[in-house]
JSON list of C-alpha atoms in Angstrom, two decimals:
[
{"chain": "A", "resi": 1, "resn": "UNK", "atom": "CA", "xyz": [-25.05, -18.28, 14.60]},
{"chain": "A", "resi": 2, "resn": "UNK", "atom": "CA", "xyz": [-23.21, -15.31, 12.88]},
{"chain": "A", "resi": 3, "resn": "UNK", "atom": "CA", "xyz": [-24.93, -12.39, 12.23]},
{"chain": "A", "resi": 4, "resn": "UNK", "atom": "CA", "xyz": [-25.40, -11.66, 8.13]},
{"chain": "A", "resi": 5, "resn": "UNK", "atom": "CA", "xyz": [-23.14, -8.18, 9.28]},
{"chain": "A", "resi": 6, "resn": "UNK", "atom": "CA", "xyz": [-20.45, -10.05, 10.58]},
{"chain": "A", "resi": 7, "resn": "UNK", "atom": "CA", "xyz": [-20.70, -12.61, 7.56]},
{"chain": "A", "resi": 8, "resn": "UNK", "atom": "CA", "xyz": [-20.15, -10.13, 5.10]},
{"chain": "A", "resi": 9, "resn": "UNK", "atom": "CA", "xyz": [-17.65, -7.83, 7.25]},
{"chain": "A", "resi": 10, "resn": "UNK", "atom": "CA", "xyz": [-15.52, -11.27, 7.05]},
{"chain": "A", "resi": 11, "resn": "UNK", "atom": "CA", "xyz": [-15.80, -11.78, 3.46]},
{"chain": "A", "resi": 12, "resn": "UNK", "atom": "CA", "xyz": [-14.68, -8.06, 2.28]},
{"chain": "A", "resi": 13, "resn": "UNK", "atom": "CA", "xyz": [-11.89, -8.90, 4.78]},
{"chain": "A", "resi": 14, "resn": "UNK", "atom": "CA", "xyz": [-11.35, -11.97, 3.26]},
{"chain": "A", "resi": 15, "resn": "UNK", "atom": "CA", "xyz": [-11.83, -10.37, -0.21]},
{"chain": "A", "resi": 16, "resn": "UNK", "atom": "CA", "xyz": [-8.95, -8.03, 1.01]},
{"chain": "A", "resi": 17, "resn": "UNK", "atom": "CA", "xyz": [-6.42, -10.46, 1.83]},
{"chain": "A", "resi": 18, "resn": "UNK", "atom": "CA", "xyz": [-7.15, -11.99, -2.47]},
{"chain": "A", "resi": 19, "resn": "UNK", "atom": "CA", "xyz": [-3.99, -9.93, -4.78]},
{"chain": "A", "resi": 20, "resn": "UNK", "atom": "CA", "xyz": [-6.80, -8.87, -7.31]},
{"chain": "A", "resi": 21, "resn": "UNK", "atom": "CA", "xyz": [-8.00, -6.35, -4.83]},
{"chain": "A", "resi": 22, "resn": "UNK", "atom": "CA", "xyz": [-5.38, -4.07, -6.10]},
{"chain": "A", "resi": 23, "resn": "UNK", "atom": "CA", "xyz": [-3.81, -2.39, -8.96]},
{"chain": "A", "resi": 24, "resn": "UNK", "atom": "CA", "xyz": [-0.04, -1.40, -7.86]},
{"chain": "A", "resi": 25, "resn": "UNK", "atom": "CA", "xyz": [2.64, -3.17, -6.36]},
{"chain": "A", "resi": 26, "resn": "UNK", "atom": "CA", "xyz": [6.17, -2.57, -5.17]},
{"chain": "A", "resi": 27, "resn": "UNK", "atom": "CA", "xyz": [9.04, -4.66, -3.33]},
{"chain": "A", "resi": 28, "resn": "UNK", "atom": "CA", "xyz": [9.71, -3.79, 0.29]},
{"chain": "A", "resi": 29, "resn": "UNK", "atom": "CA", "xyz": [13.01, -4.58, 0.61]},
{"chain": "A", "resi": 30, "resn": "UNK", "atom": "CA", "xyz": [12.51, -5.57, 4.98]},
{"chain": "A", "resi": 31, "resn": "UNK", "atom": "CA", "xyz": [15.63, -4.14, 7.48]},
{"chain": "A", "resi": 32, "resn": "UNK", "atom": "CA", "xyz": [17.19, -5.84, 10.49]},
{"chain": "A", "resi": 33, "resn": "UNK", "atom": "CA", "xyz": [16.17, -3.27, 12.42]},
{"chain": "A", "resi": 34, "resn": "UNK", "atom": "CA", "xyz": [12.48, -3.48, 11.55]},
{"chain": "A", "resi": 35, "resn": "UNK", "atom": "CA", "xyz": [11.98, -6.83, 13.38]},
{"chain": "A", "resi": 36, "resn": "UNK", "atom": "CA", "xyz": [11.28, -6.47, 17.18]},
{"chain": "A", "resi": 37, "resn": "UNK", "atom": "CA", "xyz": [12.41, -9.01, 19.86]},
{"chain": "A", "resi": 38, "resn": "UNK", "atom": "CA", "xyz": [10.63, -12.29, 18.89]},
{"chain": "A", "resi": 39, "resn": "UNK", "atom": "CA", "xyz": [12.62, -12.06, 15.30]},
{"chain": "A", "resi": 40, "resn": "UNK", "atom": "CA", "xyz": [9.38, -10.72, 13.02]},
{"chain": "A", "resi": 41, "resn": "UNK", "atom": "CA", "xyz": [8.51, -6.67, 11.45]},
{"chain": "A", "resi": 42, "resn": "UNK", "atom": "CA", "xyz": [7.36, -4.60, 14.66]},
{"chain": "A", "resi": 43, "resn": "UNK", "atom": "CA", "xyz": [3.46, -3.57, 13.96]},
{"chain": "A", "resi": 44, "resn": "UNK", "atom": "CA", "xyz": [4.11, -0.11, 14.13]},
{"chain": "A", "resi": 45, "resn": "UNK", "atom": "CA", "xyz": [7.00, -0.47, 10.66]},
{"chain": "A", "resi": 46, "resn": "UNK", "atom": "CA", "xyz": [3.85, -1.79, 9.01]},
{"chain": "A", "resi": 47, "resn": "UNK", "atom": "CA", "xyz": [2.50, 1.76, 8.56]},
{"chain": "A", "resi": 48, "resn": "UNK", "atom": "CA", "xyz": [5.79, 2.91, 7.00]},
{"chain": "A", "resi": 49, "resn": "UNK", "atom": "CA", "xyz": [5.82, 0.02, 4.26]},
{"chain": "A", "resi": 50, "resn": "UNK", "atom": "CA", "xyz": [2.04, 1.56, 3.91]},
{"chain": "A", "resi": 51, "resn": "UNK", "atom": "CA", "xyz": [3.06, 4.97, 3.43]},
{"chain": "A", "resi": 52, "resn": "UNK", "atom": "CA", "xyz": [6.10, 4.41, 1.38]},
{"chain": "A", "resi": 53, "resn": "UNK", "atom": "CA", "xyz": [4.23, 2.77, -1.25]},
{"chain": "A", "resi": 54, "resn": "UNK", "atom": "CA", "xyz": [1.44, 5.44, -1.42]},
{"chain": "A", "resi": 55, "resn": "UNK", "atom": "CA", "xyz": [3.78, 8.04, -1.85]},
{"chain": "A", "resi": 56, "resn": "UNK", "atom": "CA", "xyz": [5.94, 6.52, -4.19]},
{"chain": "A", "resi": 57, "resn": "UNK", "atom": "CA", "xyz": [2.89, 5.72, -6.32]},
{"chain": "A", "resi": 58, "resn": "UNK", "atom": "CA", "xyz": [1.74, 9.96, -5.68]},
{"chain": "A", "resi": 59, "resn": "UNK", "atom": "CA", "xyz": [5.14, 10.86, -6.86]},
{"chain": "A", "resi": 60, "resn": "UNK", "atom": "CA", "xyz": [5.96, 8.66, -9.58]},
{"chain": "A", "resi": 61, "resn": "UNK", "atom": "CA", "xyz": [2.70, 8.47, -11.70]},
{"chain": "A", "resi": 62, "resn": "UNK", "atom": "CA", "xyz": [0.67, 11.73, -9.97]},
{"chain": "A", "resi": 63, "resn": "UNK", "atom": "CA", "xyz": [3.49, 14.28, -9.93]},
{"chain": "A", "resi": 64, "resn": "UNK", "atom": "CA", "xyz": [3.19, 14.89, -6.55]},
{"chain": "A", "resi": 65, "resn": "UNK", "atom": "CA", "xyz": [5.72, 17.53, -5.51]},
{"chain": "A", "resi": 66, "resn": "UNK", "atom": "CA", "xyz": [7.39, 16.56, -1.92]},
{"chain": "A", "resi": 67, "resn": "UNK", "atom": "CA", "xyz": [8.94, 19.88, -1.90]},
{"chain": "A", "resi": 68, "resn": "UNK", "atom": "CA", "xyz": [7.51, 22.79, 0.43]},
{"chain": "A", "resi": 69, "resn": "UNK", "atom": "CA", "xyz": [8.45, 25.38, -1.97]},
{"chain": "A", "resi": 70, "resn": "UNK", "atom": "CA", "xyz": [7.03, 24.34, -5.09]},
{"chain": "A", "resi": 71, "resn": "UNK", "atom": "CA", "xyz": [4.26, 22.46, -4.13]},
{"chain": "A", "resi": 72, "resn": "UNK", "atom": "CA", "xyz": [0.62, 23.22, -4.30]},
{"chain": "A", "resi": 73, "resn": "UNK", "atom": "CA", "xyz": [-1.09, 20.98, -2.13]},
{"chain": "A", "resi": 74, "resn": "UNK", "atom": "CA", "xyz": [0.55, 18.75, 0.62]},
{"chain": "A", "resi": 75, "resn": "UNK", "atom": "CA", "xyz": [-1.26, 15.26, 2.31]},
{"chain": "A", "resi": 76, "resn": "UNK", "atom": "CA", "xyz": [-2.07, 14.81, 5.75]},
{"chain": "A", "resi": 77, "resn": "UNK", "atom": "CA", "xyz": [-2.85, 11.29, 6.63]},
{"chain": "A", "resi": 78, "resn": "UNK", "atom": "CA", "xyz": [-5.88, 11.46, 8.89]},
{"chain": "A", "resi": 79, "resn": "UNK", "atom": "CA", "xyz": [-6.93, 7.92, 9.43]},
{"chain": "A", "resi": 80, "resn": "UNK", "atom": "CA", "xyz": [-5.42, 4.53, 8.97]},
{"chain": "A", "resi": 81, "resn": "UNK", "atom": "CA", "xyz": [-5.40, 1.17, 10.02]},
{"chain": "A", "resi": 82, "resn": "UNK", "atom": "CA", "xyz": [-3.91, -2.38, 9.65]},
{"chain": "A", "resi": 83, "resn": "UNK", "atom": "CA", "xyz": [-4.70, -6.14, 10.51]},
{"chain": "A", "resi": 84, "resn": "UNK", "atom": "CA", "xyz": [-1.91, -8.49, 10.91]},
{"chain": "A", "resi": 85, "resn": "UNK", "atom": "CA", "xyz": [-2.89, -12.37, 9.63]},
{"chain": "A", "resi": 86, "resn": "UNK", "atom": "CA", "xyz": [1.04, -13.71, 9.50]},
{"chain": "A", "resi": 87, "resn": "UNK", "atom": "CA", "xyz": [4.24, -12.02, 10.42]},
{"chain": "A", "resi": 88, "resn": "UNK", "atom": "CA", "xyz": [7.49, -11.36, 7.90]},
{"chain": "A", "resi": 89, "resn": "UNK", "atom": "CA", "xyz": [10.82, -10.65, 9.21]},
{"chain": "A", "resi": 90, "resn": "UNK", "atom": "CA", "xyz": [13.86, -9.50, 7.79]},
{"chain": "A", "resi": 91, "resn": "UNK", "atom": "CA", "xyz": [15.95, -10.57, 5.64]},
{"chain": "A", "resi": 92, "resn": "UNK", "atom": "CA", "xyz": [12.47, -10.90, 3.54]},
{"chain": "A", "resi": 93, "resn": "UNK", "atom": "CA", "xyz": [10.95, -8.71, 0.33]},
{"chain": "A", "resi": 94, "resn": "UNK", "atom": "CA", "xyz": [7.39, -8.77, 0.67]},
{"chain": "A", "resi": 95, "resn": "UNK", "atom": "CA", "xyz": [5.29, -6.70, -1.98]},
{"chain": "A", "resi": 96, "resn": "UNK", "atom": "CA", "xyz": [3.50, -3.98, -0.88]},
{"chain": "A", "resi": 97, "resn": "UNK", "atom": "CA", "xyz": [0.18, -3.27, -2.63]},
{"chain": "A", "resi": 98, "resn": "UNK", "atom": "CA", "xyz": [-2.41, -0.37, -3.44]},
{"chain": "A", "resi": 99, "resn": "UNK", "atom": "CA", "xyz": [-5.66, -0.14, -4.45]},
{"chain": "A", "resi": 100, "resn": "UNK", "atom": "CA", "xyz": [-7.97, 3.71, -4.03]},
{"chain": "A", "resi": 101, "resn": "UNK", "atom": "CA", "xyz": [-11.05, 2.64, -2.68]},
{"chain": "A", "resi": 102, "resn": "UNK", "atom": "CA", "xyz": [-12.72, 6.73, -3.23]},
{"chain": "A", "resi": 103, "resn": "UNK", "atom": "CA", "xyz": [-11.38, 9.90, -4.49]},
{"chain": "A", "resi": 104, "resn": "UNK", "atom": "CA", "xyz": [-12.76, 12.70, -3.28]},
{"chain": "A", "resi": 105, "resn": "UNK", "atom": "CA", "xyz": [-12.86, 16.07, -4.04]},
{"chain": "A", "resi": 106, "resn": "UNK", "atom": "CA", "xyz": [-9.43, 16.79, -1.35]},
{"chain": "A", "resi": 107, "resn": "UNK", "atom": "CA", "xyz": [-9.48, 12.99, -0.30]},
{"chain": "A", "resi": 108, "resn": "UNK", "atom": "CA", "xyz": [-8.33, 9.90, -1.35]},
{"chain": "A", "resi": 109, "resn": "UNK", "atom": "CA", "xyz": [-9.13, 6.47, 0.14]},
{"chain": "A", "resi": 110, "resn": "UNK", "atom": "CA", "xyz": [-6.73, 3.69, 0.43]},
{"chain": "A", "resi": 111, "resn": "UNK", "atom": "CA", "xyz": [-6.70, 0.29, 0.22]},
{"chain": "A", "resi": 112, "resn": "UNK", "atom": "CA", "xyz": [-3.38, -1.62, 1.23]},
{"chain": "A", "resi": 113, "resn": "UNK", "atom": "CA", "xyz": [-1.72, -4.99, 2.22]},
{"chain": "A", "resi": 114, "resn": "UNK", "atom": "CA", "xyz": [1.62, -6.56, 1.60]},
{"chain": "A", "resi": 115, "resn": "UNK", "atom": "CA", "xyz": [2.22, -10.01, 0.49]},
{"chain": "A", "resi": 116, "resn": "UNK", "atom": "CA", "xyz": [5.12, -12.05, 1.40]},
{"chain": "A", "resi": 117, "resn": "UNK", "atom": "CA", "xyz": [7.46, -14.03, -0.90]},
{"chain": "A", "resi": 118, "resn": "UNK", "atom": "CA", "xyz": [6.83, -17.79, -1.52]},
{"chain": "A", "resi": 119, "resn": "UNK", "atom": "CA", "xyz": [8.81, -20.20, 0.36]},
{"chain": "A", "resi": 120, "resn": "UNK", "atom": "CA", "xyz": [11.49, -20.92, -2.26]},
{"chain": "A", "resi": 121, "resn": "UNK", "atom": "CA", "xyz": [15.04, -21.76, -1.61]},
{"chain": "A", "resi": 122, "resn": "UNK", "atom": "CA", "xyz": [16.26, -18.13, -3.80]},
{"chain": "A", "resi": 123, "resn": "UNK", "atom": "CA", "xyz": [14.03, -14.79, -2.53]},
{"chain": "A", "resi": 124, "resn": "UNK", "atom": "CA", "xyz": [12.23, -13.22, -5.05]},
{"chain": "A", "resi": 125, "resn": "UNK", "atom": "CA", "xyz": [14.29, -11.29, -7.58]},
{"chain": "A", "resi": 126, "resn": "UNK", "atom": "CA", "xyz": [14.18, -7.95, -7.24]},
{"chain": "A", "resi": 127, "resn": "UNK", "atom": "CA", "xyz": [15.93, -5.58, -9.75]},
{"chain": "A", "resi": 128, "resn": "UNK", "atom": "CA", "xyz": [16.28, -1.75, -9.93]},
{"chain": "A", "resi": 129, "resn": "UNK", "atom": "CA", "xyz": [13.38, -0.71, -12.08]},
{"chain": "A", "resi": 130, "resn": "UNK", "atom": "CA", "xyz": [11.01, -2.96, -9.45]},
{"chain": "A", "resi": 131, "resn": "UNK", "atom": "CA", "xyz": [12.18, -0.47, -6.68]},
{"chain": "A", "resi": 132, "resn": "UNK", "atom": "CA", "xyz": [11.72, 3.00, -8.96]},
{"chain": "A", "resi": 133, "resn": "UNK", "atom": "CA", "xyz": [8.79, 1.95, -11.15]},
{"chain": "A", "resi": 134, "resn": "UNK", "atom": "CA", "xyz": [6.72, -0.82, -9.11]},
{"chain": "A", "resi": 135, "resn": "UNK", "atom": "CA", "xyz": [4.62, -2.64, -11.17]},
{"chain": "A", "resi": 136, "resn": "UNK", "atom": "CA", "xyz": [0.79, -3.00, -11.70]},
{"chain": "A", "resi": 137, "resn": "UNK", "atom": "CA", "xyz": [-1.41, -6.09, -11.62]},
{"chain": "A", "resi": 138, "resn": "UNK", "atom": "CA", "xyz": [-1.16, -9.51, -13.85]},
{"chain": "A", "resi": 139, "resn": "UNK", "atom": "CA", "xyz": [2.88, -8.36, -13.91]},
{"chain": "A", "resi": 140, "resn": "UNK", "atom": "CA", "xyz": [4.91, -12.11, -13.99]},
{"chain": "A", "resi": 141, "resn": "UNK", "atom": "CA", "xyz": [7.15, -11.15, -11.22]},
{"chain": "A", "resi": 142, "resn": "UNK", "atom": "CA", "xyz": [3.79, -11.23, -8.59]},
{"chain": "A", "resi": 143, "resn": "UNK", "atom": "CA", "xyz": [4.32, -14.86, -9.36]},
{"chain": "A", "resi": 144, "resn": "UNK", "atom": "CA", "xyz": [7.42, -14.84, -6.77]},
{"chain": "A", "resi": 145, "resn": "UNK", "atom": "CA", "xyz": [4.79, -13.53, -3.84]},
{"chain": "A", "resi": 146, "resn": "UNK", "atom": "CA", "xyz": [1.97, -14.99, -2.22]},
{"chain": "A", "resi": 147, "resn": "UNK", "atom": "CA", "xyz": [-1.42, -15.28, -2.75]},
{"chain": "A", "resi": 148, "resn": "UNK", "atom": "CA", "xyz": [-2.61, -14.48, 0.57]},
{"chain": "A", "resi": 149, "resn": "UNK", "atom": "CA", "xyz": [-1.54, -11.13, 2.28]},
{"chain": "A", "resi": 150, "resn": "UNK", "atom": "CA", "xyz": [-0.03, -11.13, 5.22]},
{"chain": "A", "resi": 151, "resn": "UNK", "atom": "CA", "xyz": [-0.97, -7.74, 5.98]},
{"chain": "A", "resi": 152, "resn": "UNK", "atom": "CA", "xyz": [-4.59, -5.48, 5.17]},
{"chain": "A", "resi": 153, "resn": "UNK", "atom": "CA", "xyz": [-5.45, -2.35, 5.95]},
{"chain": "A", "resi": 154, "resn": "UNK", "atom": "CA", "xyz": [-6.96, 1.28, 4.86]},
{"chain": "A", "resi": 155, "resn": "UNK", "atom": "CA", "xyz": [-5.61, 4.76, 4.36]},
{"chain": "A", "resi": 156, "resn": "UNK", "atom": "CA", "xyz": [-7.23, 8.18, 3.89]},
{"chain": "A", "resi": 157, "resn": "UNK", "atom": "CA", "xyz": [-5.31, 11.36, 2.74]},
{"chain": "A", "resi": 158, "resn": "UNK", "atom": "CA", "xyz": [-6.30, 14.87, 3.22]},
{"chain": "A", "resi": 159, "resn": "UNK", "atom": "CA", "xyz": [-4.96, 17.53, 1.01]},
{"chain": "A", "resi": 160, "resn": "UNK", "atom": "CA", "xyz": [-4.46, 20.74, 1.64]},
{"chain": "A", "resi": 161, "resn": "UNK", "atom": "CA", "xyz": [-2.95, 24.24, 0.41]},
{"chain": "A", "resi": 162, "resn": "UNK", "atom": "CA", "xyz": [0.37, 23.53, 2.50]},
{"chain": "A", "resi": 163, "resn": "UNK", "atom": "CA", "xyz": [-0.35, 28.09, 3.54]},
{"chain": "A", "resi": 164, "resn": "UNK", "atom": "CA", "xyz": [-3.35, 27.40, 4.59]},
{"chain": "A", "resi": 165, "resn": "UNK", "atom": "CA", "xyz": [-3.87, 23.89, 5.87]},
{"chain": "A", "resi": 166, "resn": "UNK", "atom": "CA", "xyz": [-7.47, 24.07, 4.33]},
{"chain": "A", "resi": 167, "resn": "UNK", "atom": "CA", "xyz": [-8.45, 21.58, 1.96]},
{"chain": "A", "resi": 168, "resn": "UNK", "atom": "CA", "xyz": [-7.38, 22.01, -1.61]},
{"chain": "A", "resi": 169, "resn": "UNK", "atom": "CA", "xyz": [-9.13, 20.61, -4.77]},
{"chain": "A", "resi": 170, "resn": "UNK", "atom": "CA", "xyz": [-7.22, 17.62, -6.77]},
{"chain": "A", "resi": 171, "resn": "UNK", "atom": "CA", "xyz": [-5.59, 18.80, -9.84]},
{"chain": "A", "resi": 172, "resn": "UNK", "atom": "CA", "xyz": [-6.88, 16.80, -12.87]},
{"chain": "A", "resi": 173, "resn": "UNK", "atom": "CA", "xyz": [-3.90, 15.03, -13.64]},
{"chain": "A", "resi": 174, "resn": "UNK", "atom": "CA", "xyz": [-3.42, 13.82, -10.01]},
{"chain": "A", "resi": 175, "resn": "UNK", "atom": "CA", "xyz": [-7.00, 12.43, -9.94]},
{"chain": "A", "resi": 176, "resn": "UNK", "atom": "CA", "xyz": [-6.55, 10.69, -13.22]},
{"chain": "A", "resi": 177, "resn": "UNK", "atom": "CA", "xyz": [-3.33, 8.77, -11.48]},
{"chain": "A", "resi": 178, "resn": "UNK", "atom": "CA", "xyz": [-5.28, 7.43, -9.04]},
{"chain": "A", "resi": 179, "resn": "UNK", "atom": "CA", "xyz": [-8.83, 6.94, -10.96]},
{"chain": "A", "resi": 180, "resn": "UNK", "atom": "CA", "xyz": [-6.05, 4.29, -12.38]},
{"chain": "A", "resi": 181, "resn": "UNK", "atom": "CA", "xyz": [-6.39, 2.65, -9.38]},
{"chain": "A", "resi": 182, "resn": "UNK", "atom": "CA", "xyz": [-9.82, 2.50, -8.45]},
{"chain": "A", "resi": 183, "resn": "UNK", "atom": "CA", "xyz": [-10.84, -1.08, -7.73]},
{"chain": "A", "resi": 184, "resn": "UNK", "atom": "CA", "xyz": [-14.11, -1.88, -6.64]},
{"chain": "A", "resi": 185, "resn": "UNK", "atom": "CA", "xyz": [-14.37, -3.26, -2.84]},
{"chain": "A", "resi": 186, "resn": "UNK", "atom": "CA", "xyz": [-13.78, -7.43, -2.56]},
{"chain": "A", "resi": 187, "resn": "UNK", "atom": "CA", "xyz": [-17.97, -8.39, -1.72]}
]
């Protein structure tokens, strides 16, 4: 007999893996050299597709500033973790997806997973403005991707005054780019 915890761990997993757990997507275009001897992504390249798409959502609709010299506040990444359900391997383009599970006053959790492309006999088409803009939920082209992701996991960034290293307040706008994103946890 499972124990009600476990039951309910399993379904928010479960809830996880479903494509209306999150708000943002964007194409991961996969590299040769990202597979690792038995021909699928290494584990560890995971956490880069998971990274890439958080920043590239901070830049692009935040205004996150990546450089040292003009920027007011700089993100450490001080936890995260991913569960693998079914390998990809190059030459695929899996989606990446985010969710933000809790914005804090210098934190932001994360909620991630990437979904691979259908079985088809053409890959998903992927055109320029899918790899600079990303698109958000109920968008036609998530058609081309599973339903299922093949990969979950969970993010939390720090920010901090990049002098300092102490934690620095969210500017308003920045929050309100990723209150966009807050989706309430699967059950």
């Amino acid at each position: 007999m499972r124990s009600l915890a476990t039951s309910s761990k399993n379904q928010r997993a479960e809830g996880c893996r479903q494509r209306e757990a999150y708000g943002y997507f964007l194409p991961i275009q996969t590299r040769w050299q990202d597979n690792d001897q038995y021909g699928h992504v290494n584990n560890v390249v995971y956490y880069s597709y998971f990274d890439t798409i958080i920043n590239h959502y901070l830049i692009r609709y935040c205004g996150l500033k990546t450089s040292l010299q003009t920027s007011t506040m700089v993100g450490f990444m001080v936890a995260n973790q991913c569960t693998y359900h079914t390998p990809i391997g190059f030459p695929q383009i899996p989606v990446a997806a985010l969710a933000v599970e809790k914005v804090g006053n210098s934190s932001v959790h994360y909620r991630l997973a990437l979904f691979p492309p259908k079985t088809t006999k053409e890959p998903p088409s992927v055109d320029h403005c899918d790899l600079s803009d990303g698109f958000f939920l109920d968008h036609p082209k998530l058609a081309h991707f599973g339903a299922l992701a093949c990969t979950t996991g969970s993010a939390v960034h720090v920010f901090v005054n990049p002098a300092t290293s102490k934690p620095s307040g969210l500017p308003e706008d920045f929050r309100r780019g990723l209150q966009k994103l807050v989706i309430p946890s699967p059950v």
